[in-house]
Tab-separated table of C-alpha atoms in Angstrom:
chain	number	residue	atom	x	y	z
A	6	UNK	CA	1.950	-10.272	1.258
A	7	UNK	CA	-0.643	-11.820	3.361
A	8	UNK	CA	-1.746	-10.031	6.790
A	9	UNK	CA	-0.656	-12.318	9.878
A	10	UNK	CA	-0.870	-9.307	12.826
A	11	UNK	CA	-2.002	-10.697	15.784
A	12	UNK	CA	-4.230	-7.465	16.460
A	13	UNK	CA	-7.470	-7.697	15.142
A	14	UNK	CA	-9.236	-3.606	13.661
A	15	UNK	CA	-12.606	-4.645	13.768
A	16	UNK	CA	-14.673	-2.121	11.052
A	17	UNK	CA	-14.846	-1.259	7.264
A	18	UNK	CA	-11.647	-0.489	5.461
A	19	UNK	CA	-9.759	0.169	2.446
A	20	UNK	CA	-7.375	-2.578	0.754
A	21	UNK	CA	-4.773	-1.868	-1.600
A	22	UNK	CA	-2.325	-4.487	-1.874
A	23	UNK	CA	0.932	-5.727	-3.587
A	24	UNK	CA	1.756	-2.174	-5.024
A	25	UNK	CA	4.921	-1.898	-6.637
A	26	UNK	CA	7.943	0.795	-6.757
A	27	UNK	CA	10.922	1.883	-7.583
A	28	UNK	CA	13.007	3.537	-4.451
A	29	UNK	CA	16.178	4.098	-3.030
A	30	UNK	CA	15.972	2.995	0.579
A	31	UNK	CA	18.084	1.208	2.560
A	32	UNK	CA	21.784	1.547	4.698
A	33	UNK	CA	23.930	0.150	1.881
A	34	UNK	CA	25.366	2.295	-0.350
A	35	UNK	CA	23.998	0.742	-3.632
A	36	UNK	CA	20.742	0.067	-2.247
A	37	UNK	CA	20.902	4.331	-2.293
A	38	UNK	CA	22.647	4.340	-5.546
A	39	UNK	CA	20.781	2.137	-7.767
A	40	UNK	CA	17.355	0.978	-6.249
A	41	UNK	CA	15.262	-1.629	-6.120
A	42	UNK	CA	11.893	-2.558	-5.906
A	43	UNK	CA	9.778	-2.071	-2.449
A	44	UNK	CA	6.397	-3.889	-2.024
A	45	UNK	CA	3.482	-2.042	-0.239
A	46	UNK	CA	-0.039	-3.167	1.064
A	47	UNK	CA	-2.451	-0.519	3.202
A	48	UNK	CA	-5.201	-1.446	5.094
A	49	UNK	CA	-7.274	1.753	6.185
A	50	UNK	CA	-10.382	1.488	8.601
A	51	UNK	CA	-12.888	4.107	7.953
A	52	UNK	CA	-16.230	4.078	7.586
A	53	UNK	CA	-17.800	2.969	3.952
A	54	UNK	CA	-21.181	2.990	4.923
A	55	UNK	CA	-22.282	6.258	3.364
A	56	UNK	CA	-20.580	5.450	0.235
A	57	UNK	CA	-21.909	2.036	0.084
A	58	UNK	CA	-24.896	3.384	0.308
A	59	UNK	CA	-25.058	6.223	-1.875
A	60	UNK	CA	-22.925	4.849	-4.425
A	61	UNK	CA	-20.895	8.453	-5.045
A	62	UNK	CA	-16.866	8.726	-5.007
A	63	UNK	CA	-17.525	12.197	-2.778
A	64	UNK	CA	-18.304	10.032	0.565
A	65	UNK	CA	-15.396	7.664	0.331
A	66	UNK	CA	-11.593	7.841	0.069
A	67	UNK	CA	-10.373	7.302	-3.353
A	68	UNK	CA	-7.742	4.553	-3.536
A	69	UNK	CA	-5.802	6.450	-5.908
A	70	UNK	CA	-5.047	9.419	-3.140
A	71	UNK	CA	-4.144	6.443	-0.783
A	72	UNK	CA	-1.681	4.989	-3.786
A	73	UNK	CA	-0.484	8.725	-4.774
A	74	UNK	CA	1.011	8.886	-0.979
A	75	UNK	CA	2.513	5.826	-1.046
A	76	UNK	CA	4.074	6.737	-4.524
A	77	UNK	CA	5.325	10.025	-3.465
A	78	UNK	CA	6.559	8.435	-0.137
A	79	UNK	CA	8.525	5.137	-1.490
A	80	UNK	CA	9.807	6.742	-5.307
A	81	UNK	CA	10.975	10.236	-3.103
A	82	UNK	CA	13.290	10.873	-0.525
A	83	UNK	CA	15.700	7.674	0.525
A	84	UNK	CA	15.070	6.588	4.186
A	85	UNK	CA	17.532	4.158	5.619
A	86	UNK	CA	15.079	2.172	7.097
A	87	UNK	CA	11.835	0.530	6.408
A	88	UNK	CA	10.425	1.003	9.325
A	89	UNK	CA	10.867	5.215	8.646
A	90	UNK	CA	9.224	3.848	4.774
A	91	UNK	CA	6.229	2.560	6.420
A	92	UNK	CA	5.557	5.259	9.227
A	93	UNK	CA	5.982	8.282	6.794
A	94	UNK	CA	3.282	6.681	4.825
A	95	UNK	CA	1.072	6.006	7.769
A	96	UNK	CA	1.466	9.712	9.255
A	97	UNK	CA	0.606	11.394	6.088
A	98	UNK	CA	-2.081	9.044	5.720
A	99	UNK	CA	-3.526	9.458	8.804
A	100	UNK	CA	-3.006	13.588	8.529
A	101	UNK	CA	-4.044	13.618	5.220
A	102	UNK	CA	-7.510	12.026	5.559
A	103	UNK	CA	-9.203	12.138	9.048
A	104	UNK	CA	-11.899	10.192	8.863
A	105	UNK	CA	-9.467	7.381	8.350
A	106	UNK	CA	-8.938	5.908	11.884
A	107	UNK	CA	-6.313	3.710	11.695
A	108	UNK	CA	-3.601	2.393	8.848
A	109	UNK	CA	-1.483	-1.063	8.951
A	110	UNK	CA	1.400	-0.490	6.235
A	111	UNK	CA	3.528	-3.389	5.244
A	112	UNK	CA	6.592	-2.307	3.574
A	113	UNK	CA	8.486	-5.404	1.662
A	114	UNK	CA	12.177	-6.068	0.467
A	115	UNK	CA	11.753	-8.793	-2.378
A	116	UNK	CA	15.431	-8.577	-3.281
A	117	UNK	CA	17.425	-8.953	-0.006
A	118	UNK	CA	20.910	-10.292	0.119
A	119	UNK	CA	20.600	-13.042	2.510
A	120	UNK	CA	21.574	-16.655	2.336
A	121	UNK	CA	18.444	-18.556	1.196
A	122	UNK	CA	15.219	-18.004	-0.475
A	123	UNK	CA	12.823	-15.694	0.963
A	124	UNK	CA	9.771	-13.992	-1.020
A	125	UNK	CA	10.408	-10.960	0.775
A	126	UNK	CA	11.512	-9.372	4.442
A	127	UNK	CA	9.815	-6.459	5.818
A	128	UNK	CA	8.000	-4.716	8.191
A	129	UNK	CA	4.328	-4.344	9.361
A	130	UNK	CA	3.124	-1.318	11.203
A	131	UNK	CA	-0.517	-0.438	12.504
A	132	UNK	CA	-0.810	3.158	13.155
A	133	UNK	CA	-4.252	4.354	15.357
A	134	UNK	CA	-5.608	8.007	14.943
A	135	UNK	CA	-4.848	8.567	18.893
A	136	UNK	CA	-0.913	7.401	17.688
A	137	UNK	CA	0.130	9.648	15.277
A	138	UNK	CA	3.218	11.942	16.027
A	139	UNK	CA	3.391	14.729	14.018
A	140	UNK	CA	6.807	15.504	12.518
């Protein structure tokens, strides 16, 4: 998935992109019955200065946390929408880690049944620090 959002997070961030699962979401009853596969990419500005510096895991964010939320988040509990896919991960994110100040999730839909060929449909969110709603 390539980033086309016409606002522009000007900073360091983290990348992780074309990650891959498993999940039951969706309003049809057999996407909640048997699956399918859900693209993800996360952008997350924070500051990488002190790690780039120092060199040390301890003053960064570990992508793997970042990917264990999105895991947790896309392979658990079905959500009907995408858009509820993509802001669970970018609350929890955003809770989870607060020196992270803001999160764009991208939530794909590779297998869609439309008529014609499409790579994917999807959302895009951006969630800011100042944004986030607790549930």
């Amino acid at each position: 998935m390539t980033s086309s959002g016409a606002e522009i997070i000007n900073g360091d961030k983290l990348v992780l992109r074309g990650l891959k699962f498993h999940g039951f979401h969706g309003v049809k009853p057999e996407e909640q019955k048997l699956g399918q596969k859900f693209l993800i990419d996360v952008d997350a500005w924070t500051d990488l200065q002190a790690a780039g510096i120092s060199d040390h895991l301890q003053d960064t964010i570990s992508y793997t946390a970042i990917y264990s939320i999105v895991r947790d988040v896309v392979e658990g509990a079905p959500h009907n929408l995408l858009e509820s896919v993509a802001e669970r991960i970018a609350s929890t994110v955003l809770s989870k880690y607060t020196q992270i100040s803001a999160v764009r999730i991208k939530v794909g839909k590779p297998h869609v049944a439309v008529l014609g060929s499409v790579d994917y449909l999807g959302v895009e969110i951006t969630r800011h620090r100042s944004s986030v709603v607790q549930s």
